[in-house]
XYZ file of C-alpha atoms in Angstrom:
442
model
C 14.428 6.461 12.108
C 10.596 6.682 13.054
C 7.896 9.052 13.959
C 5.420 7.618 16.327
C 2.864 10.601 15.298
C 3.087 8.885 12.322
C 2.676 4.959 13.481
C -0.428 4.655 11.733
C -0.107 0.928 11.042
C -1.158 -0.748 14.131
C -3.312 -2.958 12.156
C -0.323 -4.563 10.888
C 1.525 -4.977 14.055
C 3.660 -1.756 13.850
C 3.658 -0.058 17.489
C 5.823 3.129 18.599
C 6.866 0.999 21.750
C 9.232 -0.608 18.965
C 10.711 2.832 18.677
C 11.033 3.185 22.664
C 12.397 -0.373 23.302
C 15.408 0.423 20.643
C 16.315 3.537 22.582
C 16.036 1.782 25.953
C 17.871 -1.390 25.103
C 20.848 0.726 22.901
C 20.481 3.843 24.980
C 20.222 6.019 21.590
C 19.620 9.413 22.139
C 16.225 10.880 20.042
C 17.069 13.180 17.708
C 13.901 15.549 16.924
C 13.533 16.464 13.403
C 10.736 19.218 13.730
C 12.004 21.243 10.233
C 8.762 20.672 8.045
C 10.066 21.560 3.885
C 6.562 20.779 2.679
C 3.249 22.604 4.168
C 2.923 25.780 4.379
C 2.892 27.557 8.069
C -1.359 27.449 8.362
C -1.309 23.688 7.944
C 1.773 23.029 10.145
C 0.024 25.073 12.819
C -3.550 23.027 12.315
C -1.567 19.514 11.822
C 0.460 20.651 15.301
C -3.231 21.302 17.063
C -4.711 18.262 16.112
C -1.895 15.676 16.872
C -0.820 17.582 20.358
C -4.037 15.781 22.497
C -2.355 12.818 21.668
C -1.041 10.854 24.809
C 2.784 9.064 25.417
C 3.698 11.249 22.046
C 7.727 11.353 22.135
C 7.921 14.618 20.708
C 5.860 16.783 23.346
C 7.819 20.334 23.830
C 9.447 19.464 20.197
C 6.688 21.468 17.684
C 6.935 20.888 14.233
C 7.495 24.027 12.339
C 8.582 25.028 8.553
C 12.080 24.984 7.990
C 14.254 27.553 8.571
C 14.011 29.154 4.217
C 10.815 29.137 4.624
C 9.778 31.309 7.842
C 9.694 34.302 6.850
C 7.290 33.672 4.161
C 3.218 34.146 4.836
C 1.587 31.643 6.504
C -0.593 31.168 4.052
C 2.252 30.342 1.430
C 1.483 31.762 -2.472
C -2.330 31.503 -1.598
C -2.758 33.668 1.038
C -2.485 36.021 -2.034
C -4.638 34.418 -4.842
C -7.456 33.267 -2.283
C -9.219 36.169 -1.098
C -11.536 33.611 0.833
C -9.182 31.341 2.897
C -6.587 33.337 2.351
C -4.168 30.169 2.753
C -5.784 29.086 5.979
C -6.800 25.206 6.701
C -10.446 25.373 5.650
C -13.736 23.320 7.916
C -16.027 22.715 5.221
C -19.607 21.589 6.510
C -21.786 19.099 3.981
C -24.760 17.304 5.175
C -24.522 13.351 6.329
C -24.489 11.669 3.296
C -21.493 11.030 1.451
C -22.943 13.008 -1.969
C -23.509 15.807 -0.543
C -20.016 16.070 1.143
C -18.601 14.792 -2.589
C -20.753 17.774 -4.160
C -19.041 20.085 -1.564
C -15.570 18.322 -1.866
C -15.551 19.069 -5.665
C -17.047 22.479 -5.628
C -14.310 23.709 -3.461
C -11.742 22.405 -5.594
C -13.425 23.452 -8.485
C -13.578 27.030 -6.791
C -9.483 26.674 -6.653
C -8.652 25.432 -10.061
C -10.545 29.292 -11.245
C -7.989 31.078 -8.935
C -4.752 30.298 -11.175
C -3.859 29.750 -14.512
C -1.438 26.854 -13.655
C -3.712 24.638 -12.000
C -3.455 20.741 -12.177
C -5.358 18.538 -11.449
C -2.984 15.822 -11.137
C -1.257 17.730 -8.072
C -4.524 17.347 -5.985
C -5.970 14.622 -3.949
C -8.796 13.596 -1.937
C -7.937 11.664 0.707
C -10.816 9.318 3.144
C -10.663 6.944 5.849
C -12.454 4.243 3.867
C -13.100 3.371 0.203
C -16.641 3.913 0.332
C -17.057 7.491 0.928
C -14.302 7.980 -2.183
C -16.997 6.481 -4.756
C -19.264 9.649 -4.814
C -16.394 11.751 -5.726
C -15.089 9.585 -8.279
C -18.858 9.334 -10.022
C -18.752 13.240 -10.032
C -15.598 13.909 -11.477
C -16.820 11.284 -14.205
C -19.784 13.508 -14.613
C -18.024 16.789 -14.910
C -14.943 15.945 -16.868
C -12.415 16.259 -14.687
C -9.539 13.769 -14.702
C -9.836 11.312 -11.432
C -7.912 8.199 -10.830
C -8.327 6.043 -7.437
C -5.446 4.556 -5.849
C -6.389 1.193 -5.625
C -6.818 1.149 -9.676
C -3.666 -0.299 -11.633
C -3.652 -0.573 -14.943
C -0.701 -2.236 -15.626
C -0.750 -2.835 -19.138
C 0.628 0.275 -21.201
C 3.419 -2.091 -23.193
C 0.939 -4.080 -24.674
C -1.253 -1.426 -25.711
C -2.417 -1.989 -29.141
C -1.738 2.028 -29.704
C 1.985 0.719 -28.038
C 2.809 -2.093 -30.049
C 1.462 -0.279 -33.496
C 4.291 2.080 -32.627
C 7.058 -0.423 -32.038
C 5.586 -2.603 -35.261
C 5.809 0.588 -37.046
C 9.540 0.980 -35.837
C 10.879 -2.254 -36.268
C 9.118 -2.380 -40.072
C 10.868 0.424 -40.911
C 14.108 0.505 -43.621
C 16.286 3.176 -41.524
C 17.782 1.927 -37.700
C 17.384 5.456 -36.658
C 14.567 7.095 -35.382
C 14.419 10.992 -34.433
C 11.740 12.708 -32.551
C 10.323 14.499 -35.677
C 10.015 10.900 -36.956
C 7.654 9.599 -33.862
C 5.460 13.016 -33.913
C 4.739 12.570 -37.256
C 3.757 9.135 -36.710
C 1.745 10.363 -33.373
C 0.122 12.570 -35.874
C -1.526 9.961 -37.838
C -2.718 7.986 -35.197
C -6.639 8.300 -34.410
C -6.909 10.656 -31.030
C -7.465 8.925 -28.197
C -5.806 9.054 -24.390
C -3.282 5.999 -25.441
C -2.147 7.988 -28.305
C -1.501 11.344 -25.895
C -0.096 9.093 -23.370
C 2.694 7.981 -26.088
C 3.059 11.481 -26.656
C 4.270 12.296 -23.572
C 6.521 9.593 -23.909
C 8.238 11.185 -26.973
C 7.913 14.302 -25.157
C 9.847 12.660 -22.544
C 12.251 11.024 -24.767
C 13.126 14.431 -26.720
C 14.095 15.605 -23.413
C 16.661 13.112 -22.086
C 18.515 12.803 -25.709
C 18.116 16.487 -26.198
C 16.186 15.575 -30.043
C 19.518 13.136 -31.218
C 18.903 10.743 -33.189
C 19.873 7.673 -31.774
C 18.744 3.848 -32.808
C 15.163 2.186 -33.039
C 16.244 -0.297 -30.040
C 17.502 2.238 -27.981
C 14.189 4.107 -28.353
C 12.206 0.502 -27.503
C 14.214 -0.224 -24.729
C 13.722 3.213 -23.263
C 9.735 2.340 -24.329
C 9.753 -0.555 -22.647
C 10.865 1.048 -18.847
C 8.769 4.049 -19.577
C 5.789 1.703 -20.017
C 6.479 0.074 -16.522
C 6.938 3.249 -14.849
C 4.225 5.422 -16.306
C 1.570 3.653 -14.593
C 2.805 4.478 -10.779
C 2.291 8.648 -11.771
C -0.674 10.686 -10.832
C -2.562 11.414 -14.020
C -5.398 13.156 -12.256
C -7.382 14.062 -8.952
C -5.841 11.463 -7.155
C -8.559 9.540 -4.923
C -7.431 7.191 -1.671
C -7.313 6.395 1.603
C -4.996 8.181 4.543
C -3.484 4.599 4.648
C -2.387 4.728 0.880
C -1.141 8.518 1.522
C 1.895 7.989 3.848
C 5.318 9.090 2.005
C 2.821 11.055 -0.505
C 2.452 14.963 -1.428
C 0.133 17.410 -2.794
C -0.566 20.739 -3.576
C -3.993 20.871 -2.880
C -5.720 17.857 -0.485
C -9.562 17.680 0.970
C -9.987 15.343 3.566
C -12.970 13.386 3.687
C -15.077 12.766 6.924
C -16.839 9.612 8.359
C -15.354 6.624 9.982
C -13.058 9.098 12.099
C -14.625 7.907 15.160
C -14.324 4.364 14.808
C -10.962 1.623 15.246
C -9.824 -0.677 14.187
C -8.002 -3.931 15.754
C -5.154 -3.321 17.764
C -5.251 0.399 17.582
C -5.320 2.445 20.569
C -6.994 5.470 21.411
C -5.351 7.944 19.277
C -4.520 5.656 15.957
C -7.092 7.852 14.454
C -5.842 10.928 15.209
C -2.511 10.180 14.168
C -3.914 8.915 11.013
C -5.670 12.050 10.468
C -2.109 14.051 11.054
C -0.849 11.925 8.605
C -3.414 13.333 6.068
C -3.079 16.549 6.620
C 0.448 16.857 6.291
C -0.109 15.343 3.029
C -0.958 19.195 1.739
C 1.643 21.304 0.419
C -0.449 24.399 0.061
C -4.014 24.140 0.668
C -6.276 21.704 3.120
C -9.815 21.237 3.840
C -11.284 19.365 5.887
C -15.015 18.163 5.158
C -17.001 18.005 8.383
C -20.159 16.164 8.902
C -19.905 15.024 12.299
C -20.931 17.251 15.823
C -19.071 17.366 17.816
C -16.389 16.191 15.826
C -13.580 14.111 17.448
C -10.275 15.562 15.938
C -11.613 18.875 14.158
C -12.670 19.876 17.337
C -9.266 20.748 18.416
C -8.925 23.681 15.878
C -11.630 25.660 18.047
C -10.027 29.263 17.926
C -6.487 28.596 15.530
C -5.675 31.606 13.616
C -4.769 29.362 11.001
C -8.239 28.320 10.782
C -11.037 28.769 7.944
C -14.501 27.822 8.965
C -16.720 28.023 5.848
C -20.698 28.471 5.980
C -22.645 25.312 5.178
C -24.220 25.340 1.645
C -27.802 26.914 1.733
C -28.488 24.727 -1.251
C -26.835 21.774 -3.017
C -28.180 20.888 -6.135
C -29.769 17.858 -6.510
C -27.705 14.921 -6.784
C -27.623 13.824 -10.088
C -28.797 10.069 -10.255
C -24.947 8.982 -11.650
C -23.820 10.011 -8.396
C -24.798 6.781 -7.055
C -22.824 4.896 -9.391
C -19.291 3.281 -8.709
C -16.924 2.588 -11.180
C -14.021 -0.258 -12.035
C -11.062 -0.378 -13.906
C -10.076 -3.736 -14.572
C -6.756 -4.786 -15.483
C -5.207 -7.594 -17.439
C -5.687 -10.133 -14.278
C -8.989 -9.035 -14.327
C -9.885 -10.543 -18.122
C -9.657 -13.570 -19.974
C -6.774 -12.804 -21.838
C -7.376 -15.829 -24.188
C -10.811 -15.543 -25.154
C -10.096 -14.218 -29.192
C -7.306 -16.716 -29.131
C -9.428 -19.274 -29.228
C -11.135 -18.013 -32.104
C -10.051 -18.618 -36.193
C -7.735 -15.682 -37.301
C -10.534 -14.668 -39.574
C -13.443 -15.614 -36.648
C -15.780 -12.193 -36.804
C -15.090 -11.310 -32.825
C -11.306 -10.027 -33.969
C -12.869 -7.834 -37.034
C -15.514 -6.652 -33.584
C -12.283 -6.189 -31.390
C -10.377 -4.014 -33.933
C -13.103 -1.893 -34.729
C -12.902 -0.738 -30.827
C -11.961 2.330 -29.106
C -11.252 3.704 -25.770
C -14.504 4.878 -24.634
C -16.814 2.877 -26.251
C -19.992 1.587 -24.946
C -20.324 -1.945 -24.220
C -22.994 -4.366 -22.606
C -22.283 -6.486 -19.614
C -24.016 -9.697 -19.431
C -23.688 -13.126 -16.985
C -22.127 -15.926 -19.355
C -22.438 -19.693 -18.027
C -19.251 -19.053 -15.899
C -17.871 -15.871 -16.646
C -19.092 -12.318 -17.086
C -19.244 -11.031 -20.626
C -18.562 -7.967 -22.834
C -21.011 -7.329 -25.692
C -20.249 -4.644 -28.705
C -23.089 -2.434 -29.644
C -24.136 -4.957 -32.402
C -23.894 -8.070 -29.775
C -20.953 -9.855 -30.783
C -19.366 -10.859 -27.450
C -15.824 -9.322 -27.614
C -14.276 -10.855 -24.984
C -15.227 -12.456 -20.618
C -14.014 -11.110 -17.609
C -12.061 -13.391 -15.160
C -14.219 -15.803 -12.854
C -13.134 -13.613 -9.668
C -14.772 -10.333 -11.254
C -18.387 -9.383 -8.667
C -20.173 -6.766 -8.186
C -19.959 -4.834 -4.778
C -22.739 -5.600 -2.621
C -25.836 -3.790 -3.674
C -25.121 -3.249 -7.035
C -25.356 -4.494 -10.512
C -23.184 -3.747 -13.414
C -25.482 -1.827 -15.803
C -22.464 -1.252 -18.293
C -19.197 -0.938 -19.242
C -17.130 1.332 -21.691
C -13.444 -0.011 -23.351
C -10.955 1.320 -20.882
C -7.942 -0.540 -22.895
C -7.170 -2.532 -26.226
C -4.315 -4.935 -25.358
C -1.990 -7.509 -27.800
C -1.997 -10.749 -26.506
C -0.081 -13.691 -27.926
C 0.882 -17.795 -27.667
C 4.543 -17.178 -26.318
C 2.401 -14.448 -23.721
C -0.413 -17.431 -22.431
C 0.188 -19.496 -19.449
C 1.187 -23.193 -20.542
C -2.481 -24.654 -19.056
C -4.469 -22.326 -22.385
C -1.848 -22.456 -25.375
C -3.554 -25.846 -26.775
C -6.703 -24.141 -27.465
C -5.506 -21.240 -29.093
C -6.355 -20.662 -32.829
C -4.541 -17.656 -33.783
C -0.730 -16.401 -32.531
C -1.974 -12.691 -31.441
C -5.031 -11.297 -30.655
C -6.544 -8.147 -29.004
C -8.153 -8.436 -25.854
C -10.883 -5.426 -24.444
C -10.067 -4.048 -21.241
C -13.283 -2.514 -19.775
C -14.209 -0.136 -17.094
C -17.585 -1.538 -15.384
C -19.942 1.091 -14.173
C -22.418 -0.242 -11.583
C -25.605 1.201 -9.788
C -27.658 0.419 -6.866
C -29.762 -2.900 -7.157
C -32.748 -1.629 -7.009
């Protein structure tokens, strides 16, 4: 089964002539599956104008439209109601060339949203962009306004050896009884200092209240079921979700903004309309409201919209405000591949840099400084706390100006790859996982 509006992969070597050679050489017959069970009826109209200029497309005369359950509701879905602005309709919103500006629109609108329902969340949202690059801005003003952002291309992979993880599981094993109930973990929870590990692990009891239905049942069950949750938490959206139309194929949202720039431009082995079927691809992303950010004239795929019904053209801002000077930053979350996982293993159990290590938390400040070979992290009293792996650089035209403790993570011998366990001091150790922050080198 394939879509060639949706053969975005050229790149790669993935071509809809693959599609037309196996109906050719098996004479299959196409069957058209135009039902669409996720976008409401403006975007399907919008996502239908923008792909239809599109040459050799198999499915010309066969429209995509919502499924049959679905078509007698209002085109704008449940926001042609609570919008009194767009009124559900696909909305053009205009920002000035720079990728701030169009981040400071991007946000605002969203921001506008979240104040039209009680039940907004902000990890059903996602801003989607044809490169990296013009993703950064948003990111930096998210950071600045507290909302909850994650990029795509960020994987912290390390929840089971949190140390807020394995205090739990210590705490469980230590304990006389073999039984554990949920009133037993929350109380434990309880105790813990507050941080976004802790709350994390709450949602995991949460979770695990919900599949037992609150029976007790044994301490290894509970790890076990730990233990999976940990690998699987890290694939869910905890936040405005940031990436690129690429990254977005097979994904859904509530609410999406595209970002523009770079819609004008191929890459190798793409043909004339890889972008535009890229751009289809992102706007079908949206379950019940799109924008589109526009800061190109005339614009290349927008322009096909002239005149839909199902079309929102917003005034350009009069006024931004002025871009605050973090806006320029980028930000990093490094991973365990991204840190010397040995470094306080190398020290003396009672060495000073594990008392510095333990006295951590998530969100603390630290100093980033070049080390003979490796980058290093530096406590607010200068103890170096741990290095950064050798691959770790700065993007080009910036400098890492800080970092702040994304992570504490166990580490141990058994852990450590064969070519560090003779220089190890200690059996376990903590290691700081860091988010860099970096700003134009200037």
């Amino acid at each position: 089964m394939g879509d060639d509006d949706q053969n975005i992969y050229a790149f790669n070597g993935s071509s809809v002539e693959f599609i037309r050679r196996f109906e050719a050489d098996y004479g299959a017959k196409p069957a058209y599956l135009t039902d669409n069970y996720r976008s409401t009826g403006h975007i399907v109209t919008a996502a239908n104008a923008v792909i239809r200029p599109a040459r050799q497309r198999m499915k010309i005369g066969h429209t995509i439209h919502v499924n049959r359950a679905r078509e007698k509701d209002p085109p704008g879905g449940v926001w042609a109601e609570l919008d009194s602005v767009a009124r559900g309709r696909v909305q053009i919103l205009p920002a000035r060339d720079d990728p701030i500006s169009q981040a400071q629109v991007t946000v605002a609108e969203l921001k506008r949203l979240s104040g039209l329902t009680p039940n907004w969340d902000w990890s059903t949202c996602a801003v989607m962009a044809r490169e990296w690059s013009y993703l950064d801005p948003v990111r930096s003003l998210c950071e600045l306004e507290g909302i909850p952002v994650q990029m795509a291309n960020e994987d912290f992979s390390g929840v089971w050896h949190l140390r807020e993880t394995q205090a739990l599981v210590n705490w469980l094993r230590g304990r006389d009884s073999r039984l554990v109930t949920n009133t037993d973990l929350n109380e434990w929870l309880l105790e813990q200092p507050s941080d976004p590990w802790t709350d994390l692990l709450g949602e995991a009891v949460d979770e695990y209240e919900l599949e037992t239905g609150g029976a007790e049942t044994s301490v290894s069950h509970f790890i076990e079921w730990l233990a999976e949750w940990a690998r699987e938490v890290r694939r869910r959206q905890r936040g405005l979700m940031l990436l690129t139309t690429h990254r977005a194929k097979g994904l859904e949202f509530d609410h999406v903004v595209v970002l523009d720039g770079g819609w004008d431009r191929f890459g190798l082995g793409e043909d004339a309309d890889a972008t535009r079927r890229l751009y289809y691809v992102a706007m079908t992303r949206a379950r019940q409201t799109l924008a589109l950010a526009r800061v190109m004239e005339p614009h290349p795929l927008q322009d096909a919209l002239r005149g839909s019904p199902s079309l929102q053209l917003r005034q350009a801002p009069i006024e931004l405000p002025a871009a605050a000077p973090e806006l320029a930053r980028r930000y990093r979350r490094l991973s365990l591949r991204d840190v010397f996982l040995s470094f306080a293993g190398y020290k003396q159990h009672d060495h000073p840099v594990h008392r510095a290590i333990a006295s951590l938390a998530p969100g603390d400040r630290l100093e980033v400084r070049n080390g003979s070979n490796r980058w290093e992290l530096l406590d607010r009293e200068g103890t170096v706390v741990g290095q950064l792996a050798r691959g770790v650089e700065a993007p080009d035209g910036m400098r890492c100006t800080f970092a702040t403790v994304l992570a504490v993570v166990t580490w141990d011998r058994e852990g450590s790859e064969p070519q560090y366990r003779d220089g190890l001091q200690c059996d376990a150790w903590e290691v700081v996982v860091p988010e860099l922050v970096f700003e134009p080198d200037t």
